[in-house]
mmCIF file of C-alpha atoms and ligand atoms in Angstrom:
data_model
loop_
_atom_site.group_PDB
_atom_site.id
_atom_site.type_symbol
_atom_site.label_atom_id
_atom_site.label_comp_id
_atom_site.label_asym_id
_atom_site.label_seq_id
_atom_site.Cartn_x
_atom_site.Cartn_y
_atom_site.Cartn_z
ATOM 1 C CA MET A 1 93.980 121.378 106.044
ATOM 2 C CA ASN A 2 93.762 120.284 102.432
ATOM 3 C CA ASN A 3 96.396 118.019 100.858
ATOM 4 C CA THR A 4 98.468 120.904 99.465
ATOM 5 C CA GLU A 5 98.618 122.559 102.899
ATOM 6 C CA LEU A 6 99.466 119.239 104.524
ATOM 7 C CA ILE A 7 102.257 118.568 102.023
ATOM 8 C CA ASN A 8 103.691 122.087 102.440
ATOM 9 C CA ARG A 9 103.747 121.709 106.223
ATOM 10 C CA ILE A 10 105.276 118.200 105.982
ATOM 11 C CA ASN A 11 108.030 119.553 103.728
ATOM 12 C CA GLU A 12 108.736 122.480 106.097
ATOM 13 C CA LEU A 13 109.061 120.152 109.060
ATOM 14 C CA LYS A 14 111.030 117.597 107.086
ATOM 15 C CA ASN A 15 113.671 120.266 106.378
ATOM 16 C CA LYS A 16 113.638 121.569 109.948
ATOM 17 C CA ARG A 17 114.148 118.065 111.397
ATOM 18 C CA ASN A 18 116.566 116.915 108.671
ATOM 19 C CA ALA A 19 114.194 114.029 108.028
ATOM 20 C CA ILE A 20 113.754 111.659 105.117
ATOM 21 C CA ILE A 21 110.417 110.097 104.173
ATOM 22 C CA LEU A 22 110.427 106.481 102.986
ATOM 23 C CA ALA A 23 107.349 104.882 101.432
ATOM 24 C CA HIS A 24 106.950 101.183 100.769
ATOM 25 C CA ASN A 25 105.678 100.138 97.328
ATOM 26 C CA TYR A 26 102.336 99.170 98.945
ATOM 27 C CA GLN A 27 101.642 102.631 100.398
ATOM 28 C CA ASN A 28 98.712 104.928 99.657
ATOM 29 C CA VAL A 29 99.290 106.832 96.415
ATOM 30 C CA GLU A 30 99.513 110.285 98.062
ATOM 31 C CA VAL A 31 102.089 108.936 100.529
ATOM 32 C CA GLN A 32 104.211 107.423 97.724
ATOM 33 C CA ASP A 33 104.040 110.769 95.919
ATOM 34 C CA ILE A 34 105.539 112.812 98.781
ATOM 35 C CA ALA A 35 108.239 110.275 99.684
ATOM 36 C CA ASP A 36 111.935 110.916 99.142
ATOM 37 C CA ILE A 37 112.422 107.224 98.345
ATOM 38 C CA THR A 38 109.958 104.468 97.425
ATOM 39 C CA GLY A 39 110.862 100.807 97.229
ATOM 40 C CA ASP A 40 110.883 97.483 99.030
ATOM 41 C CA SER A 41 111.672 97.322 102.715
ATOM 42 C CA LEU A 42 115.348 96.388 102.486
ATOM 43 C CA GLU A 43 116.047 98.783 99.632
ATOM 44 C CA LEU A 44 114.468 101.627 101.656
ATOM 45 C CA SER A 45 116.330 100.794 104.854
ATOM 46 C CA ARG A 46 119.678 100.412 103.098
ATOM 47 C CA LYS A 47 119.303 103.645 101.114
ATOM 48 C CA ALA A 48 118.193 105.601 104.207
ATOM 49 C CA SER A 49 121.196 104.346 106.175
ATOM 50 C CA GLN A 50 123.475 105.869 103.536
ATOM 51 C CA THR A 51 121.948 109.363 103.881
ATOM 52 C CA LYS A 52 122.900 112.141 106.321
ATOM 53 C CA ALA A 53 119.300 112.434 107.583
ATOM 54 C CA ASP A 54 118.823 112.519 111.374
ATOM 55 C CA VAL A 55 115.256 111.244 111.200
ATOM 56 C CA ILE A 56 113.581 108.531 109.116
ATOM 57 C CA VAL A 57 109.790 108.631 108.735
ATOM 58 C CA PHE A 58 108.977 105.080 107.654
ATOM 59 C CA CYS A 59 105.675 104.793 105.806
ATOM 60 C CA GLY A 60 105.177 101.067 105.934
ATOM 61 C CA VAL A 61 104.520 98.440 108.599
ATOM 62 C CA SER A 62 106.361 97.892 111.876
ATOM 63 C CA PHE A 63 108.880 95.191 110.834
ATOM 64 C CA MET A 64 110.000 97.487 107.993
ATOM 65 C CA ALA A 65 110.566 100.430 110.344
ATOM 66 C CA GLU A 66 112.464 98.061 112.640
ATOM 67 C CA THR A 67 114.724 97.036 109.744
ATOM 68 C CA ALA A 68 115.483 100.725 109.164
ATOM 69 C CA ALA A 69 116.270 101.139 112.890
ATOM 70 C CA ILE A 70 118.495 98.026 112.828
ATOM 71 C CA LEU A 71 120.551 99.493 109.971
ATOM 72 C CA SER A 72 120.547 103.123 111.234
ATOM 73 C CA PRO A 73 121.022 103.099 115.027
ATOM 74 C CA GLU A 74 122.189 106.713 115.016
ATOM 75 C CA LYS A 75 118.974 107.950 113.388
ATOM 76 C CA LYS A 76 115.552 108.410 114.984
ATOM 77 C CA VAL A 77 113.033 106.173 113.171
ATOM 78 C CA LEU A 78 109.369 107.199 113.277
ATOM 79 C CA LEU A 79 106.454 104.946 112.294
ATOM 80 C CA PRO A 80 103.452 107.295 111.851
ATOM 81 C CA ASP A 81 100.919 104.718 113.118
ATOM 82 C CA THR A 82 101.962 102.089 115.670
ATOM 83 C CA ASN A 83 98.936 99.991 114.691
ATOM 84 C CA ALA A 84 100.539 99.372 111.302
ATOM 85 C CA GLY A 85 101.648 95.837 112.088
ATOM 86 C CA CYS A 86 102.087 92.837 109.803
ATOM 87 C CA PRO A 87 99.874 89.778 110.419
ATOM 88 C CA LEU A 88 102.462 87.539 108.712
ATOM 89 C CA ALA A 89 105.282 88.829 110.944
ATOM 90 C CA ASN A 90 103.030 88.363 113.989
ATOM 91 C CA MET A 91 102.565 84.651 113.177
ATOM 92 C CA ILE A 92 105.935 83.764 114.729
ATOM 93 C CA ASN A 93 107.790 84.983 117.824
ATOM 94 C CA ALA A 94 111.294 84.530 119.261
ATOM 95 C CA GLU A 95 110.206 81.596 121.502
ATOM 96 C CA ASP A 96 108.855 79.761 118.444
ATOM 97 C CA VAL A 97 112.268 80.075 116.775
ATOM 98 C CA ILE A 98 114.062 78.822 119.880
ATOM 99 C CA ALA A 99 111.713 75.787 119.961
ATOM 100 C CA LEU A 100 112.336 75.107 116.242
ATOM 101 C CA ARG A 101 116.084 75.179 116.838
ATOM 102 C CA LYS A 102 115.707 72.622 119.641
ATOM 103 C CA LYS A 103 113.671 70.362 117.362
ATOM 104 C CA TYR A 104 116.084 70.670 114.398
ATOM 105 C CA PRO A 105 119.470 71.403 116.044
ATOM 106 C CA ASN A 106 121.504 71.047 112.828
ATOM 107 C CA ALA A 107 119.324 73.211 110.617
ATOM 108 C CA PRO A 108 120.196 76.910 110.150
ATOM 109 C CA VAL A 109 117.290 79.354 110.428
ATOM 110 C CA VAL A 110 116.477 81.684 107.520
ATOM 111 C CA SER A 111 113.961 84.385 108.363
ATOM 112 C CA TYR A 112 112.059 86.340 105.752
ATOM 113 C CA VAL A 113 112.409 90.098 106.306
ATOM 114 C CA ASN A 114 108.703 90.064 107.359
ATOM 115 C CA THR A 115 109.635 89.224 110.964
ATOM 116 C CA SER A 116 110.163 91.261 114.106
ATOM 117 C CA ALA A 117 113.638 92.333 115.231
ATOM 118 C CA ALA A 118 113.296 89.845 118.121
ATOM 119 C CA VAL A 119 112.768 86.987 115.640
ATOM 120 C CA LYS A 120 115.621 88.151 113.411
ATOM 121 C CA ALA A 121 117.829 88.188 116.509
ATOM 122 C CA GLU A 122 117.217 84.431 116.911
ATOM 123 C CA THR A 123 117.938 83.543 113.294
ATOM 124 C CA ASP A 124 121.116 82.844 111.355
ATOM 125 C CA ILE A 125 120.372 84.866 108.267
ATOM 126 C CA ALA A 126 117.580 87.082 106.943
ATOM 127 C CA CYS A 127 116.269 87.107 103.374
ATOM 128 C CA THR A 128 113.842 89.057 101.205
ATOM 129 C CA SER A 129 111.603 87.641 98.514
ATOM 130 C CA ALA A 130 114.099 89.064 95.997
ATOM 131 C CA ASN A 131 117.066 87.123 97.375
ATOM 132 C CA ALA A 132 115.572 84.126 99.259
ATOM 133 C CA ILE A 133 116.674 81.560 96.634
ATOM 134 C CA LYS A 134 120.236 82.888 96.690
ATOM 135 C CA VAL A 135 120.342 82.979 100.508
ATOM 136 C CA VAL A 136 119.006 79.416 100.876
ATOM 137 C CA GLY A 137 121.338 78.183 98.118
ATOM 138 C CA SER A 138 124.339 79.696 99.922
ATOM 139 C CA LEU A 139 123.840 77.646 103.076
ATOM 140 C CA LYS A 140 125.713 74.410 103.786
ATOM 141 C CA GLY A 141 123.782 71.288 104.718
ATOM 142 C CA LYS A 142 120.467 69.960 103.464
ATOM 143 C CA GLU A 143 117.913 70.860 106.134
ATOM 144 C CA ILE A 144 117.059 74.540 106.526
ATOM 145 C CA ILE A 145 114.371 76.124 108.696
ATOM 146 C CA PHE A 146 112.563 78.779 106.641
ATOM 147 C CA ILE A 147 110.194 81.165 108.445
ATOM 148 C CA PRO A 148 107.483 82.443 108.529
ATOM 149 C CA ASP A 149 105.808 82.423 105.056
ATOM 150 C CA LYS A 150 104.931 78.915 103.888
ATOM 151 C CA TYR A 151 104.069 80.053 100.351
ATOM 152 C CA LEU A 152 107.352 81.888 99.818
ATOM 153 C CA GLY A 153 109.023 78.847 101.423
ATOM 154 C CA THR A 154 107.262 76.460 99.018
ATOM 155 C CA TYR A 155 108.319 78.621 96.077
ATOM 156 C CA VAL A 156 111.944 78.736 97.280
ATOM 157 C CA GLN A 157 111.870 74.950 97.831
ATOM 158 C CA SER A 158 110.791 74.439 94.196
ATOM 159 C CA LYS A 159 113.893 76.385 93.094
ATOM 160 C CA THR A 160 116.350 74.703 95.494
ATOM 161 C CA PRO A 161 115.642 70.958 95.050
ATOM 162 C CA ASP A 162 118.877 69.876 96.778
ATOM 163 C CA LYS A 163 117.669 71.468 100.071
ATOM 164 C CA LYS A 164 114.955 70.337 102.431
ATOM 165 C CA LEU A 165 113.120 73.354 103.832
ATOM 166 C CA ILE A 166 111.304 73.057 107.143
ATOM 167 C CA LEU A 167 108.429 75.520 106.797
ATOM 168 C CA TRP A 168 106.352 77.491 109.288
ATOM 169 C CA GLU A 169 102.583 77.805 108.807
ATOM 170 C CA GLY A 170 102.635 81.570 108.212
ATOM 171 C CA TYR A 171 100.960 83.465 105.385
ATOM 172 C CA CYS A 172 100.049 86.977 104.248
ATOM 173 C CA PRO A 173 96.246 87.393 104.430
ATOM 174 C CA THR A 174 96.344 90.079 101.724
ATOM 175 C CA HIS A 175 98.154 87.933 99.151
ATOM 176 C CA LEU A 176 95.861 84.983 99.937
ATOM 177 C CA LYS A 177 92.943 87.028 98.609
ATOM 178 C CA ILE A 178 94.333 86.514 95.108
ATOM 179 C CA LEU A 179 92.789 83.298 93.761
ATOM 180 C CA PRO A 180 93.629 81.176 90.695
ATOM 181 C CA GLU A 181 90.231 82.048 89.174
ATOM 182 C CA HIS A 182 91.131 85.765 89.273
ATOM 183 C CA ILE A 183 94.208 85.084 87.152
ATOM 184 C CA LEU A 184 92.404 82.695 84.789
ATOM 185 C CA GLU A 185 89.555 85.147 84.200
ATOM 186 C CA LEU A 186 91.927 88.005 83.344
ATOM 187 C CA LYS A 187 94.166 85.763 81.248
ATOM 188 C CA ASN A 188 91.095 84.722 79.276
ATOM 189 C CA LYS A 189 90.258 88.369 78.607
ATOM 190 C CA TYR A 190 93.859 89.473 77.952
ATOM 191 C CA PRO A 191 95.609 86.419 76.473
ATOM 192 C CA ASP A 192 98.781 88.370 75.578
ATOM 193 C CA ALA A 193 99.233 89.761 79.086
ATOM 194 C CA LYS A 194 102.180 88.662 81.193
ATOM 195 C CA VAL A 195 101.238 87.418 84.660
ATOM 196 C CA ILE A 196 103.578 88.561 87.432
ATOM 197 C CA VAL A 197 102.813 87.566 91.011
ATOM 198 C CA HIS A 198 104.456 87.852 94.403
ATOM 199 C CA PRO A 199 105.782 84.568 95.869
ATOM 200 C CA GLU A 200 103.680 85.243 99.005
ATOM 201 C CA CYS A 201 100.687 84.238 96.809
ATOM 202 C CA ARG A 202 99.135 80.769 97.011
ATOM 203 C CA THR A 203 101.171 78.097 95.199
ATOM 204 C CA GLU A 204 98.286 77.540 92.716
ATOM 205 C CA VAL A 205 98.495 81.257 91.849
ATOM 206 C CA ALA A 206 102.313 81.261 91.546
ATOM 207 C CA ASN A 207 102.052 78.226 89.246
ATOM 208 C CA LEU A 208 99.903 80.232 86.809
ATOM 209 C CA ALA A 209 102.407 83.107 86.570
ATOM 210 C CA ASP A 210 105.034 83.915 83.970
ATOM 211 C CA ALA A 211 107.186 85.051 86.867
ATOM 212 C CA ALA A 212 106.997 85.098 90.694
ATOM 213 C CA LEU A 213 108.873 88.189 91.832
ATOM 214 C CA SER A 214 109.412 90.605 94.702
ATOM 215 C CA THR A 215 108.004 94.112 94.251
ATOM 216 C CA SER A 216 111.408 95.374 93.079
ATOM 217 C CA GLY A 217 111.605 92.364 90.744
ATOM 218 C CA MET A 218 108.194 93.212 89.270
ATOM 219 C CA ILE A 219 109.265 96.826 88.645
ATOM 220 C CA LYS A 220 112.374 95.619 86.793
ATOM 221 C CA TYR A 221 110.441 92.960 84.843
ATOM 222 C CA ALA A 222 107.774 95.450 83.709
ATOM 223 C CA LYS A 223 110.415 97.906 82.527
ATOM 224 C CA GLU A 224 112.425 95.323 80.593
ATOM 225 C CA SER A 225 109.563 93.289 79.078
ATOM 226 C CA ASN A 226 108.249 93.898 75.559
ATOM 227 C CA ALA A 227 104.731 93.006 76.703
ATOM 228 C CA LYS A 228 102.137 95.784 76.737
ATOM 229 C CA THR A 229 99.777 94.380 79.389
ATOM 230 C CA PHE A 230 100.532 92.874 82.796
ATOM 231 C CA ILE A 231 98.326 91.085 85.318
ATOM 232 C CA VAL A 232 99.819 91.961 88.696
ATOM 233 C CA GLY A 233 99.321 89.623 91.655
ATOM 234 C CA THR A 234 100.346 91.598 94.699
ATOM 235 C CA GLU A 235 99.118 94.413 96.978
ATOM 236 C CA ILE A 236 97.511 96.963 94.664
ATOM 237 C CA GLY A 237 99.680 99.878 95.908
ATOM 238 C CA LEU A 238 102.466 98.647 93.609
ATOM 239 C CA LEU A 239 100.393 99.477 90.525
ATOM 240 C CA HIS A 240 100.932 103.196 91.144
ATOM 241 C CA LYS A 241 104.682 102.959 90.617
ATOM 242 C CA LEU A 242 104.338 100.484 87.735
ATOM 243 C CA LYS A 243 101.986 102.860 85.904
ATOM 244 C CA LYS A 244 104.066 105.950 86.707
ATOM 245 C CA GLU A 245 107.274 104.386 85.398
ATOM 246 C CA ASN A 246 105.658 102.741 82.329
ATOM 247 C CA PRO A 247 102.911 105.109 81.110
ATOM 248 C CA GLU A 248 102.681 103.325 77.737
ATOM 249 C CA LYS A 249 101.891 99.930 79.357
ATOM 250 C CA THR A 250 98.727 98.602 81.033
ATOM 251 C CA PHE A 251 98.748 97.086 84.521
ATOM 252 C CA LEU A 252 95.744 95.168 85.813
ATOM 253 C CA PRO A 253 95.402 94.138 89.455
ATOM 254 C CA ALA A 254 94.892 90.348 89.718
ATOM 255 C CA SER A 255 92.347 91.190 92.434
ATOM 256 C CA ASN A 256 91.112 94.518 93.787
ATOM 257 C CA LEU A 257 90.734 92.730 97.124
ATOM 258 C CA ALA A 258 94.505 92.614 97.590
ATOM 259 C CA VAL A 259 94.644 95.691 99.828
ATOM 260 C CA CYS A 260 96.769 95.576 102.992
ATOM 261 C CA PRO A 261 94.750 97.419 105.668
ATOM 262 C CA ASN A 262 97.881 97.986 107.772
ATOM 263 C CA MET A 263 99.831 99.657 104.996
ATOM 264 C CA LYS A 264 96.877 101.931 104.337
ATOM 265 C CA LEU A 265 96.889 103.208 107.949
ATOM 266 C CA ILE A 266 99.637 105.658 107.019
ATOM 267 C CA THR A 267 98.165 108.971 105.880
ATOM 268 C CA LEU A 268 99.473 112.481 105.211
ATOM 269 C CA GLU A 269 97.940 113.696 108.492
ATOM 270 C CA LYS A 270 99.746 111.008 110.483
ATOM 271 C CA ILE A 271 103.050 111.796 108.757
ATOM 272 C CA LEU A 272 102.602 115.435 109.752
ATOM 273 C CA TRP A 273 101.744 114.556 113.388
ATOM 274 C CA SER A 274 104.764 112.289 113.500
ATOM 275 C CA LEU A 275 107.078 115.079 112.350
ATOM 276 C CA GLU A 276 105.449 117.608 114.675
ATOM 277 C CA GLU A 277 105.704 115.451 117.786
ATOM 278 C CA MET A 278 108.715 113.323 116.737
ATOM 279 C CA LYS A 279 106.893 110.128 117.625
ATOM 280 C CA PRO A 280 105.993 107.260 117.642
ATOM 281 C CA GLU A 281 109.650 106.273 117.701
ATOM 282 C CA VAL A 282 110.770 102.728 116.888
ATOM 283 C CA LEU A 283 113.009 101.569 119.731
ATOM 284 C CA ILE A 284 114.811 98.231 119.732
ATOM 285 C CA PRO A 285 116.795 97.021 122.789
ATOM 286 C CA LYS A 286 120.543 97.163 121.993
ATOM 287 C CA ASP A 287 121.217 93.424 122.431
ATOM 288 C CA ILE A 288 118.335 92.494 120.117
ATOM 289 C CA ARG A 289 119.335 95.113 117.564
ATOM 290 C CA GLU A 290 122.925 93.863 117.434
ATOM 291 C CA LYS A 291 121.903 90.218 117.009
ATOM 292 C CA ALA A 292 119.289 91.124 114.383
ATOM 293 C CA LEU A 293 121.904 93.227 112.556
ATOM 294 C CA ASN A 294 124.127 90.138 112.275
ATOM 295 C CA SER A 295 121.390 88.226 110.466
ATOM 296 C CA VAL A 296 120.655 91.190 108.161
ATOM 297 C CA ASN A 297 124.378 91.776 107.458
ATOM 298 C CA ARG A 298 124.915 88.092 106.611
ATOM 299 C CA MET A 299 122.194 88.422 103.978
ATOM 300 C CA ILE A 300 123.706 91.663 102.632
ATOM 301 C CA GLU A 301 127.158 89.978 102.343
ATOM 302 C CA ILE A 302 125.641 87.235 100.183
ATOM 303 C CA VAL A 303 123.576 89.424 97.891
ATOM 304 C CA ALA A 304 125.739 92.574 97.703
HETATM 305 O O1 CIZ B 1 110.402 93.327 101.650
HETATM 306 C C1 CIZ B 1 109.410 93.861 101.193
HETATM 307 O O2 CIZ B 1 109.369 95.042 100.981
HETATM 308 C C2 CIZ B 1 108.205 93.044 100.969
HETATM 309 C C3 CIZ B 1 107.503 92.621 102.153
HETATM 310 C C4 CIZ B 1 107.788 92.689 99.791
HETATM 311 C C5 CIZ B 1 108.449 92.994 98.521
HETATM 312 O O3 CIZ B 1 108.492 92.096 97.675
HETATM 313 O O4 CIZ B 1 108.890 94.108 98.322
#
């Protein structure tokens, strides 16, 4: 089947199943183009939960599909490739969180959305890169356990000096591929360009940026800025949406190496198979889902 045939068949099945297709900002271009909604993981999961769809096809990685399942227990959530995991999320498990709590009994646990449902179930409150500073700032007490991304944690710490964050040694291998020399080289060539990077980047990279922002934050910044050229330090999939929404502006990837191999596992063929067979389904045990929902809802209450 060629792409047009694949897309026609996907659309037929999508209507038959009353399904909605969500694509994360880091997805393959052709997947973003057929999605009903594109965005960051929380935005996608929240918007999908407000629809009447019976089925969510989540084109992203597993923790994102789990977040959708946490917020939409009455819907069937499909992740077209079960190998689409997240190395950062896999760097911490529920037992690690329990051990951290024992070591720091008075410190609340904030977990970045890039964690499994089982980890979220053991934490007090979730956060995204867009709201982490607000979430941390809302908590009482000085010591706060922040998991699992040490670079996002370091960035949040720099913005919340009255708190003491206890960090976990987690990192995103894709964002670590962006090096300070990549930014400096491009900045040298395009001195008027604005540098926007994701806070999962190395601290030396974040320190060179005009702004460290989530993917949704970068989309907003690019739209509102008067600058004509942007050096973008995140997974290169985001450039598709930036270019589409701002055709008169230029977006340069900080590094072409910043490609998440897990995100790119989702293809049109796999979306079609998923809709044909109605699997692989994301299933979360009820007790874990309910506890994880508490930590997600606490975040939503703070940022809503
Ligand atoms: O929450 C998300 O979608 C992630 C992992 C990144 C972002 O900034 O959108």
